[in-house]
């Protein structure tokens, strides 16, 4: 086996669990023949090393990156779209690679992604050529010949929202010699031998998050431009597609309403959990500032459970009457405060159950 970059036994022969798939795919191809060529079987075998193991990417890291991107977008008053591949999608096919067709990998996540610059270029093309939009230069920035102003909208990289599935596809060029050699002697005719070439693709039904933000977060005009651009983005991905081989139907995206709904539900649940945690913290903080006697009353439901504390009042009245002056007075004042806050009508017109209790509190306070 020939290896171009590495020697001896340090070269990994299999991709270990959790290893960056992009680094593995780009750097460690071990299917070379002695003449430094790769046959179709070798290419196919190498592509399978990243497709046969199921979905790629560390779920925790991918989710963290997605959350950071969405939080950043929200803080900048931007907008986001959850879109899924309608069929196969190819990204970075023009990059150099041992199997002839490269692939665009996110450097740290080891999953395919769409660079923000590519997304911006695709949407600009859609807006200027298909829509002839007047606001294109303001949103995307002027073309080189027209000026040097930056656009009013920031296009972020599009990332998968969870580990992603890849698949092998086959292209079969019929005019290889026409493309590879002198065209005058090799016209694009039908006498050439078709050569199947395997290449790597993103499978269908894989969801990505697309995010746009205004250049100036506080600018109403820039925010309106984001609304316009996000609409163009959805149209462009639906009609012309992203990546390579779009003329053959690759790279189309459609809205993934279920993914967006699940994310919004998750956001709401996390908001409720944070609020519950905050309330718990405030409760503990309040308890820490109380006297030991108040803390004991709180355990009996003094602030939070009226029904529970009602059942404990007689116990506290007994304790009040048996305690020394200082403790007894604190209990009486706390019981009076509880009635003032929870059942003030009982102080002026007590019912049969509370009449004796109110009288005992009043008697103790009057004595003191």
mmCIF file of C-alpha atoms in Angstrom:
data_model
loop_
_atom_site.group_PDB
_atom_site.id
_atom_site.type_symbol
_atom_site.label_atom_id
_atom_site.label_comp_id
_atom_site.label_asym_id
_atom_site.label_seq_id
_atom_site.Cartn_x
_atom_site.Cartn_y
_atom_site.Cartn_z
ATOM 1 C CA UNK A 1 0.000 0.000 0.000
ATOM 2 C CA UNK A 2 1.346 3.438 -0.888
ATOM 3 C CA UNK A 3 0.875 6.368 1.494
ATOM 4 C CA UNK A 4 1.699 9.905 0.384
ATOM 5 C CA UNK A 5 2.196 11.737 3.669
ATOM 6 C CA UNK A 6 2.850 9.255 6.425
ATOM 7 C CA UNK A 7 5.200 6.312 6.921
ATOM 8 C CA UNK A 8 5.463 3.147 8.993
ATOM 9 C CA UNK A 9 2.863 2.101 11.566
ATOM 10 C CA UNK A 10 1.716 5.511 12.828
ATOM 11 C CA UNK A 11 -0.823 5.855 10.027
ATOM 12 C CA UNK A 12 -4.370 5.062 11.253
ATOM 13 C CA UNK A 13 -5.981 2.321 9.197
ATOM 14 C CA UNK A 14 -9.512 2.899 10.491
ATOM 15 C CA UNK A 15 -11.385 5.987 11.677
ATOM 16 C CA UNK A 16 -11.654 5.798 15.452
ATOM 17 C CA UNK A 17 -14.934 6.614 17.207
ATOM 18 C CA UNK A 18 -15.342 10.360 17.681
ATOM 19 C CA UNK A 19 -12.538 11.258 15.253
ATOM 20 C CA UNK A 20 -13.058 14.296 13.016
ATOM 21 C CA UNK A 21 -14.507 12.783 9.832
ATOM 22 C CA UNK A 22 -13.368 15.687 7.672
ATOM 23 C CA UNK A 23 -9.763 15.424 8.799
ATOM 24 C CA UNK A 24 -9.860 11.675 8.264
ATOM 25 C CA UNK A 25 -11.447 11.933 4.826
ATOM 26 C CA UNK A 26 -9.089 14.646 3.547
ATOM 27 C CA UNK A 27 -5.762 13.518 5.027
ATOM 28 C CA UNK A 28 -5.573 9.768 5.531
ATOM 29 C CA UNK A 29 -6.644 8.160 2.254
ATOM 30 C CA UNK A 30 -4.893 4.771 2.110
ATOM 31 C CA UNK A 31 -6.233 3.355 -1.117
ATOM 32 C CA UNK A 32 -3.347 4.472 -3.351
ATOM 33 C CA UNK A 33 -1.838 2.085 -5.859
ATOM 34 C CA UNK A 34 1.920 1.905 -6.493
ATOM 35 C CA UNK A 35 1.662 4.321 -9.406
ATOM 36 C CA UNK A 36 -0.160 6.862 -7.211
ATOM 37 C CA UNK A 37 -3.523 6.350 -8.794
ATOM 38 C CA UNK A 38 -6.847 5.378 -7.327
ATOM 39 C CA UNK A 39 -9.181 3.030 -9.154
ATOM 40 C CA UNK A 40 -12.961 3.192 -8.812
ATOM 41 C CA UNK A 41 -12.962 0.467 -6.157
ATOM 42 C CA UNK A 42 -10.406 2.365 -4.080
ATOM 43 C CA UNK A 43 -12.395 5.592 -4.284
ATOM 44 C CA UNK A 44 -15.605 3.780 -3.418
ATOM 45 C CA UNK A 45 -13.974 2.054 -0.467
ATOM 46 C CA UNK A 46 -12.553 5.308 0.856
ATOM 47 C CA UNK A 47 -15.889 7.145 0.629
ATOM 48 C CA UNK A 48 -17.528 4.268 2.484
ATOM 49 C CA UNK A 49 -15.268 4.921 5.485
ATOM 50 C CA UNK A 50 -17.377 8.008 6.233
ATOM 51 C CA UNK A 51 -20.770 6.755 5.063
ATOM 52 C CA UNK A 52 -21.072 3.246 6.478
ATOM 53 C CA UNK A 53 -20.792 4.289 10.146
ATOM 54 C CA UNK A 54 -24.169 6.076 10.192
ATOM 55 C CA UNK A 55 -24.573 9.745 11.077
ATOM 56 C CA UNK A 56 -21.428 11.849 11.468
ATOM 57 C CA UNK A 57 -20.613 14.431 14.117
ATOM 58 C CA UNK A 58 -20.617 14.687 17.901
ATOM 59 C CA UNK A 59 -24.254 15.370 18.842
ATOM 60 C CA UNK A 60 -23.325 17.502 21.864
ATOM 61 C CA UNK A 61 -20.831 19.673 19.980
ATOM 62 C CA UNK A 62 -23.128 20.107 16.972
ATOM 63 C CA UNK A 63 -26.000 21.145 19.250
ATOM 64 C CA UNK A 64 -23.803 23.578 21.195
ATOM 65 C CA UNK A 65 -22.650 25.225 17.972
ATOM 66 C CA UNK A 66 -26.254 25.454 16.759
ATOM 67 C CA UNK A 67 -27.374 27.063 20.017
ATOM 68 C CA UNK A 68 -24.511 29.577 19.952
ATOM 69 C CA UNK A 69 -25.379 30.523 16.383
ATOM 70 C CA UNK A 70 -29.084 30.962 17.171
ATOM 71 C CA UNK A 71 -28.374 32.936 20.350
ATOM 72 C CA UNK A 72 -25.986 35.232 18.480
ATOM 73 C CA UNK A 73 -28.571 35.733 15.746
ATOM 74 C CA UNK A 74 -31.293 36.576 18.280
ATOM 75 C CA UNK A 75 -29.057 39.042 20.133
ATOM 76 C CA UNK A 76 -28.349 40.817 16.828
ATOM 77 C CA UNK A 77 -32.082 41.006 16.017
ATOM 78 C CA UNK A 78 -31.535 38.547 13.169
ATOM 79 C CA UNK A 79 -33.652 35.774 11.728
ATOM 80 C CA UNK A 80 -33.173 32.042 11.232
ATOM 81 C CA UNK A 81 -34.606 29.311 9.044
ATOM 82 C CA UNK A 82 -34.685 25.551 9.570
ATOM 83 C CA UNK A 83 -34.354 23.979 6.122
ATOM 84 C CA UNK A 84 -33.834 20.340 5.166
ATOM 85 C CA UNK A 85 -32.352 18.819 2.040
ATOM 86 C CA UNK A 86 -35.074 17.859 -0.432
ATOM 87 C CA UNK A 87 -32.708 15.382 -2.073
ATOM 88 C CA UNK A 88 -28.975 14.917 -2.150
ATOM 89 C CA UNK A 89 -26.708 17.909 -1.658
ATOM 90 C CA UNK A 90 -23.055 18.326 -2.656
ATOM 91 C CA UNK A 91 -20.750 20.920 -1.178
ATOM 92 C CA UNK A 92 -17.120 21.625 -2.125
ATOM 93 C CA UNK A 93 -16.993 19.232 -5.050
ATOM 94 C CA UNK A 94 -14.342 21.406 -6.731
ATOM 95 C CA UNK A 95 -11.846 21.017 -3.896
ATOM 96 C CA UNK A 96 -8.863 18.804 -4.595
ATOM 97 C CA UNK A 97 -9.082 15.303 -3.160
ATOM 98 C CA UNK A 98 -7.694 11.819 -3.900
ATOM 99 C CA UNK A 99 -11.124 10.625 -5.088
ATOM 100 C CA UNK A 100 -11.209 13.581 -7.559
ATOM 101 C CA UNK A 101 -14.211 15.341 -6.021
ATOM 102 C CA UNK A 102 -13.650 17.127 -2.727
ATOM 103 C CA UNK A 103 -16.059 17.965 0.061
ATOM 104 C CA UNK A 104 -16.499 20.955 2.376
ATOM 105 C CA UNK A 105 -16.088 19.951 6.014
ATOM 106 C CA UNK A 106 -16.482 22.177 9.043
ATOM 107 C CA UNK A 107 -12.974 22.259 10.486
ATOM 108 C CA UNK A 108 -13.860 21.693 14.137
ATOM 109 C CA UNK A 109 -17.173 19.801 13.932
ATOM 110 C CA UNK A 110 -16.176 17.399 11.142
ATOM 111 C CA UNK A 111 -19.576 17.727 9.428
ATOM 112 C CA UNK A 112 -20.549 19.290 6.078
ATOM 113 C CA UNK A 113 -21.700 22.905 6.128
ATOM 114 C CA UNK A 114 -22.387 25.829 3.793
ATOM 115 C CA UNK A 115 -20.007 28.787 4.184
ATOM 116 C CA UNK A 116 -21.783 32.083 4.717
ATOM 117 C CA UNK A 117 -19.964 33.558 1.698
ATOM 118 C CA UNK A 118 -21.416 30.839 -0.556
ATOM 119 C CA UNK A 119 -24.915 31.439 0.788
ATOM 120 C CA UNK A 120 -24.552 35.171 0.240
ATOM 121 C CA UNK A 121 -23.371 34.628 -3.331
ATOM 122 C CA UNK A 122 -26.271 32.309 -4.103
ATOM 123 C CA UNK A 123 -28.882 34.717 -2.694
ATOM 124 C CA UNK A 124 -27.255 37.689 -4.438
ATOM 125 C CA UNK A 125 -27.478 35.824 -7.767
ATOM 126 C CA UNK A 126 -31.127 35.006 -7.121
ATOM 127 C CA UNK A 127 -31.967 38.603 -6.214
ATOM 128 C CA UNK A 128 -30.060 40.291 -9.052
ATOM 129 C CA UNK A 129 -30.652 37.879 -11.948
ATOM 130 C CA UNK A 130 -34.016 36.277 -11.204
ATOM 131 C CA UNK A 131 -35.690 39.123 -9.289
ATOM 132 C CA UNK A 132 -33.779 42.174 -10.601
ATOM 133 C CA UNK A 133 -34.096 43.574 -7.097
ATOM 134 C CA UNK A 134 -33.249 47.278 -6.648
ATOM 135 C CA UNK A 135 -32.159 46.807 -3.043
ATOM 136 C CA UNK A 136 -29.586 44.094 -3.832
ATOM 137 C CA UNK A 137 -26.522 46.338 -3.571
ATOM 138 C CA UNK A 138 -27.624 47.776 -0.243
ATOM 139 C CA UNK A 139 -28.262 44.307 1.216
ATOM 140 C CA UNK A 140 -25.231 42.471 -0.188
ATOM 141 C CA UNK A 141 -22.797 45.332 -0.660
ATOM 142 C CA UNK A 142 -21.740 46.900 -3.917
ATOM 143 C CA UNK A 143 -20.017 44.837 -6.588
ATOM 144 C CA UNK A 144 -16.334 45.551 -7.132
ATOM 145 C CA UNK A 145 -16.946 47.899 -10.025
ATOM 146 C CA UNK A 146 -19.757 49.732 -8.294
ATOM 147 C CA UNK A 147 -18.196 50.681 -4.961
ATOM 148 C CA UNK A 148 -16.777 49.325 -1.740
ATOM 149 C CA UNK A 149 -19.692 49.554 0.695
ATOM 150 C CA UNK A 150 -20.464 46.536 2.846
ATOM 151 C CA UNK A 151 -23.958 45.090 2.778
ATOM 152 C CA UNK A 152 -26.603 45.653 5.424
ATOM 153 C CA UNK A 153 -27.054 41.921 6.107
ATOM 154 C CA UNK A 154 -24.629 39.409 7.637
ATOM 155 C CA UNK A 155 -24.803 35.843 6.308
ATOM 156 C CA UNK A 156 -23.640 33.194 8.781
ATOM 157 C CA UNK A 157 -22.427 29.690 7.945
ATOM 158 C CA UNK A 158 -25.287 27.182 7.670
ATOM 159 C CA UNK A 159 -24.777 24.253 10.052
ATOM 160 C CA UNK A 160 -26.540 20.924 10.520
ATOM 161 C CA UNK A 161 -28.647 20.843 13.685
ATOM 162 C CA UNK A 162 -27.638 17.282 14.595
ATOM 163 C CA UNK A 163 -25.281 14.510 13.397
ATOM 164 C CA UNK A 164 -25.685 14.175 9.679
ATOM 165 C CA UNK A 165 -26.041 11.301 7.241
ATOM 166 C CA UNK A 166 -23.861 11.091 4.111
ATOM 167 C CA UNK A 167 -24.246 8.848 1.074
ATOM 168 C CA UNK A 168 -22.259 7.709 -1.946
ATOM 169 C CA UNK A 169 -23.425 8.862 -5.354
ATOM 170 C CA UNK A 170 -22.094 8.121 -8.831
ATOM 171 C CA UNK A 171 -21.449 10.491 -11.717
ATOM 172 C CA UNK A 172 -20.712 9.064 -15.150
ATOM 173 C CA UNK A 173 -19.104 11.593 -17.496
ATOM 174 C CA UNK A 174 -19.385 10.551 -21.146
ATOM 175 C CA UNK A 175 -16.812 12.972 -22.554
ATOM 176 C CA UNK A 176 -13.837 12.600 -20.201
ATOM 177 C CA UNK A 177 -11.215 12.917 -22.924
ATOM 178 C CA UNK A 178 -12.889 16.029 -24.264
ATOM 179 C CA UNK A 179 -12.587 17.684 -20.869
ATOM 180 C CA UNK A 180 -9.114 16.366 -20.032
ATOM 181 C CA UNK A 181 -7.224 16.681 -23.363
ATOM 182 C CA UNK A 182 -6.915 18.979 -26.315
ATOM 183 C CA UNK A 183 -10.456 19.653 -27.420
ATOM 184 C CA UNK A 184 -9.650 19.980 -31.128
ATOM 185 C CA UNK A 185 -8.544 16.339 -31.305
ATOM 186 C CA UNK A 186 -11.150 15.086 -28.865
ATOM 187 C CA UNK A 187 -14.554 16.540 -29.694
ATOM 188 C CA UNK A 188 -17.489 15.815 -27.364
ATOM 189 C CA UNK A 189 -18.706 12.753 -29.236
ATOM 190 C CA UNK A 190 -20.365 9.483 -28.265
ATOM 191 C CA UNK A 191 -17.446 7.145 -28.905
ATOM 192 C CA UNK A 192 -15.797 7.668 -25.501
ATOM 193 C CA UNK A 193 -16.103 5.118 -22.745
ATOM 194 C CA UNK A 194 -18.263 6.383 -19.833
ATOM 195 C CA UNK A 195 -16.343 6.225 -16.534
ATOM 196 C CA UNK A 196 -18.363 5.942 -13.305
ATOM 197 C CA UNK A 197 -16.893 8.146 -10.560
ATOM 198 C CA UNK A 198 -18.133 7.781 -6.968
ATOM 199 C CA UNK A 199 -18.450 10.952 -4.892
ATOM 200 C CA UNK A 200 -19.657 11.979 -1.460
ATOM 201 C CA UNK A 201 -23.032 13.673 -0.867
ATOM 202 C CA UNK A 202 -25.277 14.813 1.960
ATOM 203 C CA UNK A 203 -28.370 12.588 2.102
ATOM 204 C CA UNK A 204 -31.934 13.882 1.797
ATOM 205 C CA UNK A 205 -33.970 14.931 4.866
ATOM 206 C CA UNK A 206 -30.936 16.440 6.647
ATOM 207 C CA UNK A 207 -31.768 19.698 8.431
ATOM 208 C CA UNK A 208 -29.543 22.789 8.501
ATOM 209 C CA UNK A 209 -29.990 26.094 10.307
ATOM 210 C CA UNK A 210 -29.556 29.253 8.203
ATOM 211 C CA UNK A 211 -29.073 32.543 10.063
ATOM 212 C CA UNK A 212 -28.988 36.172 8.896
ATOM 213 C CA UNK A 213 -28.471 39.300 10.992
ATOM 214 C CA UNK A 214 -28.533 43.063 10.382
ATOM 215 C CA UNK A 215 -25.101 44.689 10.068
ATOM 216 C CA UNK A 216 -26.288 47.307 12.584
ATOM 217 C CA UNK A 217 -28.442 45.462 15.122
ATOM 218 C CA UNK A 218 -30.322 48.623 16.146
ATOM 219 C CA UNK A 219 -31.079 49.782 12.592
ATOM 220 C CA UNK A 220 -34.725 49.327 11.595
ATOM 221 C CA UNK A 221 -33.762 49.579 7.923
ATOM 222 C CA UNK A 222 -31.173 46.803 8.278
ATOM 223 C CA UNK A 223 -33.702 44.639 10.142
ATOM 224 C CA UNK A 224 -36.153 45.097 7.256
ATOM 225 C CA UNK A 225 -33.380 44.081 4.847
ATOM 226 C CA UNK A 226 -32.907 40.868 6.839
ATOM 227 C CA UNK A 227 -36.614 40.072 6.410
ATOM 228 C CA UNK A 228 -36.265 40.596 2.667
ATOM 229 C CA UNK A 229 -33.051 38.568 2.413
ATOM 230 C CA UNK A 230 -34.394 35.631 4.421
ATOM 231 C CA UNK A 231 -37.321 35.428 2.004
ATOM 232 C CA UNK A 232 -34.931 35.442 -0.962
ATOM 233 C CA UNK A 233 -32.823 32.774 0.768
ATOM 234 C CA UNK A 234 -35.782 30.425 1.116
ATOM 235 C CA UNK A 235 -36.771 30.990 -2.525
ATOM 236 C CA UNK A 236 -33.221 30.544 -3.820
ATOM 237 C CA UNK A 237 -32.679 27.285 -1.945
ATOM 238 C CA UNK A 238 -36.036 25.986 -3.124
ATOM 239 C CA UNK A 239 -35.677 26.936 -6.811
ATOM 240 C CA UNK A 240 -31.996 27.049 -7.770
ATOM 241 C CA UNK A 241 -30.384 25.154 -4.886
ATOM 242 C CA UNK A 242 -26.973 25.409 -3.238
ATOM 243 C CA UNK A 243 -23.670 23.655 -3.816
ATOM 244 C CA UNK A 244 -22.770 21.722 -6.966
ATOM 245 C CA UNK A 245 -24.796 19.884 -9.629
ATOM 246 C CA UNK A 246 -27.832 22.089 -9.023
ATOM 247 C CA UNK A 247 -28.769 21.800 -12.706
ATOM 248 C CA UNK A 248 -29.218 18.063 -12.065
ATOM 249 C CA UNK A 249 -31.525 18.752 -9.119
ATOM 250 C CA UNK A 250 -29.025 18.594 -6.266
ATOM 251 C CA UNK A 251 -28.934 21.093 -3.420
ATOM 252 C CA UNK A 252 -32.635 21.906 -3.058
ATOM 253 C CA UNK A 253 -33.846 22.760 0.463
ATOM 254 C CA UNK A 254 -37.347 22.968 1.892
ATOM 255 C CA UNK A 255 -38.653 24.337 5.204
ATOM 256 C CA UNK A 256 -38.453 21.871 8.103
ATOM 257 C CA UNK A 257 -41.404 23.063 10.186
ATOM 258 C CA UNK A 258 -41.137 20.137 12.614
ATOM 259 C CA UNK A 259 -37.506 20.953 13.472
ATOM 260 C CA UNK A 260 -38.337 24.614 14.071
ATOM 261 C CA UNK A 261 -41.362 23.686 16.191
ATOM 262 C CA UNK A 262 -39.244 21.274 18.264
ATOM 263 C CA UNK A 263 -36.585 23.946 18.775
ATOM 264 C CA UNK A 264 -39.116 26.565 19.856
ATOM 265 C CA UNK A 265 -40.655 24.050 22.285
ATOM 266 C CA UNK A 266 -37.194 23.334 23.664
ATOM 267 C CA UNK A 267 -36.570 27.070 24.053
ATOM 268 C CA UNK A 268 -39.819 27.479 25.990
ATOM 269 C CA UNK A 269 -39.013 24.522 28.260
ATOM 270 C CA UNK A 270 -35.540 25.906 28.937
ATOM 271 C CA UNK A 271 -37.035 29.336 29.695
ATOM 272 C CA UNK A 272 -39.435 27.765 32.208
ATOM 273 C CA UNK A 273 -36.592 25.749 33.762
ATOM 274 C CA UNK A 274 -34.428 28.896 34.079
ATOM 275 C CA UNK A 275 -37.303 30.791 35.708
ATOM 276 C CA UNK A 276 -37.900 27.912 38.129
ATOM 277 C CA UNK A 277 -34.194 27.853 38.958
ATOM 278 C CA UNK A 278 -34.218 31.615 39.508
ATOM 279 C CA UNK A 279 -37.196 31.374 41.828
ATOM 280 C CA UNK A 280 -35.522 28.577 43.776
ATOM 281 C CA UNK A 281 -32.389 30.693 44.115
ATOM 282 C CA UNK A 282 -34.419 33.693 45.336
ATOM 283 C CA UNK A 283 -36.222 31.453 47.828
ATOM 284 C CA UNK A 284 -32.948 30.111 49.234
ATOM 285 C CA UNK A 285 -31.565 33.659 49.361
ATOM 286 C CA UNK A 286 -34.651 34.816 51.265
ATOM 287 C CA UNK A 287 -34.421 31.880 53.691
ATOM 288 C CA UNK A 288 -30.767 32.643 54.397
ATOM 289 C CA UNK A 289 -31.741 36.163 55.515
ATOM 290 C CA UNK A 290 -34.411 34.869 57.955
ATOM 291 C CA UNK A 291 -34.114 34.043 61.648
ATOM 292 C CA UNK A 292 -34.093 30.323 62.591
ATOM 293 C CA UNK A 293 -37.691 30.713 63.844
ATOM 294 C CA UNK A 294 -38.835 32.159 60.511
ATOM 295 C CA UNK A 295 -37.097 29.366 58.649
ATOM 296 C CA UNK A 296 -38.961 26.839 60.809
ATOM 297 C CA UNK A 297 -42.261 28.524 59.958
ATOM 298 C CA UNK A 298 -41.390 28.553 56.251
ATOM 299 C CA UNK A 299 -40.935 24.761 56.470
ATOM 300 C CA UNK A 300 -44.539 24.631 57.752
ATOM 301 C CA UNK A 301 -45.783 26.489 54.653
ATOM 302 C CA UNK A 302 -45.850 30.038 56.074
ATOM 303 C CA UNK A 303 -45.297 31.784 52.677
ATOM 304 C CA UNK A 304 -46.068 29.147 50.058
ATOM 305 C CA UNK A 305 -48.751 26.786 51.384
ATOM 306 C CA UNK A 306 -51.702 28.450 53.110
ATOM 307 C CA UNK A 307 -53.596 25.203 53.708
ATOM 308 C CA UNK A 308 -50.580 23.534 55.302
ATOM 309 C CA UNK A 309 -49.850 26.467 57.595
ATOM 310 C CA UNK A 310 -53.476 26.695 58.726
ATOM 311 C CA UNK A 311 -53.132 23.208 60.158
ATOM 312 C CA UNK A 312 -49.974 24.224 62.016
ATOM 313 C CA UNK A 313 -51.242 27.453 63.630
ATOM 314 C CA UNK A 314 -52.397 25.824 66.870
ATOM 315 C CA UNK A 315 -48.942 24.246 67.285
ATOM 316 C CA UNK A 316 -47.345 27.670 66.881
ATOM 317 C CA UNK A 317 -49.804 29.241 69.341
ATOM 318 C CA UNK A 318 -48.883 26.617 71.951
ATOM 319 C CA UNK A 319 -45.203 27.267 71.295
ATOM 320 C CA UNK A 320 -45.805 31.028 71.594
ATOM 321 C CA UNK A 321 -47.422 30.705 75.011
ATOM 322 C CA UNK A 322 -44.712 28.377 76.369
ATOM 323 C CA UNK A 323 -41.688 30.263 74.981
ATOM 324 C CA UNK A 324 -39.746 33.034 76.687
ATOM 325 C CA UNK A 325 -40.791 36.628 76.021
ATOM 326 C CA UNK A 326 -38.505 37.294 73.053
ATOM 327 C CA UNK A 327 -39.355 34.123 71.116
ATOM 328 C CA UNK A 328 -43.039 34.306 72.048
ATOM 329 C CA UNK A 329 -43.272 37.899 70.834
ATOM 330 C CA UNK A 330 -41.594 37.002 67.507
ATOM 331 C CA UNK A 331 -44.059 34.122 66.987
ATOM 332 C CA UNK A 332 -47.058 36.355 67.786
ATOM 333 C CA UNK A 333 -45.914 39.073 65.402
ATOM 334 C CA UNK A 334 -45.282 36.581 62.630
ATOM 335 C CA UNK A 335 -48.704 34.971 63.122
ATOM 336 C CA UNK A 336 -50.355 38.412 63.056
ATOM 337 C CA UNK A 337 -48.476 39.268 59.866
ATOM 338 C CA UNK A 338 -49.588 35.990 58.293
ATOM 339 C CA UNK A 339 -53.245 36.808 58.959
ATOM 340 C CA UNK A 340 -52.774 40.351 57.627
ATOM 341 C CA UNK A 341 -51.336 39.020 54.360
ATOM 342 C CA UNK A 342 -53.233 35.777 53.815
ATOM 343 C CA UNK A 343 -56.620 36.223 55.522
ATOM 344 C CA UNK A 344 -57.035 39.889 56.576
ATOM 345 C CA UNK A 345 -60.823 39.554 56.889
ATOM 346 C CA UNK A 346 -60.351 37.145 59.811
ATOM 347 C CA UNK A 347 -58.753 39.907 61.899
ATOM 348 C CA UNK A 348 -61.869 42.077 61.775
ATOM 349 C CA UNK A 349 -64.552 39.407 61.464
ATOM 350 C CA UNK A 350 -63.106 35.995 62.388
ATOM 351 C CA UNK A 351 -65.098 32.818 61.769
ATOM 352 C CA UNK A 352 -65.611 30.067 64.292
ATOM 353 C CA UNK A 353 -62.332 28.275 63.396
ATOM 354 C CA UNK A 354 -60.184 31.394 63.693
ATOM 355 C CA UNK A 355 -61.899 33.298 66.485
ATOM 356 C CA UNK A 356 -59.981 31.595 69.307
ATOM 357 C CA UNK A 357 -56.673 31.757 67.409
ATOM 358 C CA UNK A 358 -56.998 35.487 66.739
ATOM 359 C CA UNK A 359 -57.940 36.072 70.374
ATOM 360 C CA UNK A 360 -54.859 34.201 71.663
ATOM 361 C CA UNK A 361 -52.567 36.264 69.432
ATOM 362 C CA UNK A 362 -54.199 39.507 70.483
ATOM 363 C CA UNK A 363 -54.067 38.564 74.155
ATOM 364 C CA UNK A 364 -50.362 37.736 73.970
ATOM 365 C CA UNK A 365 -49.483 40.951 72.122
ATOM 366 C CA UNK A 366 -51.592 43.093 74.507
ATOM 367 C CA UNK A 367 -49.820 41.582 77.524
ATOM 368 C CA UNK A 368 -46.462 42.468 76.051
#
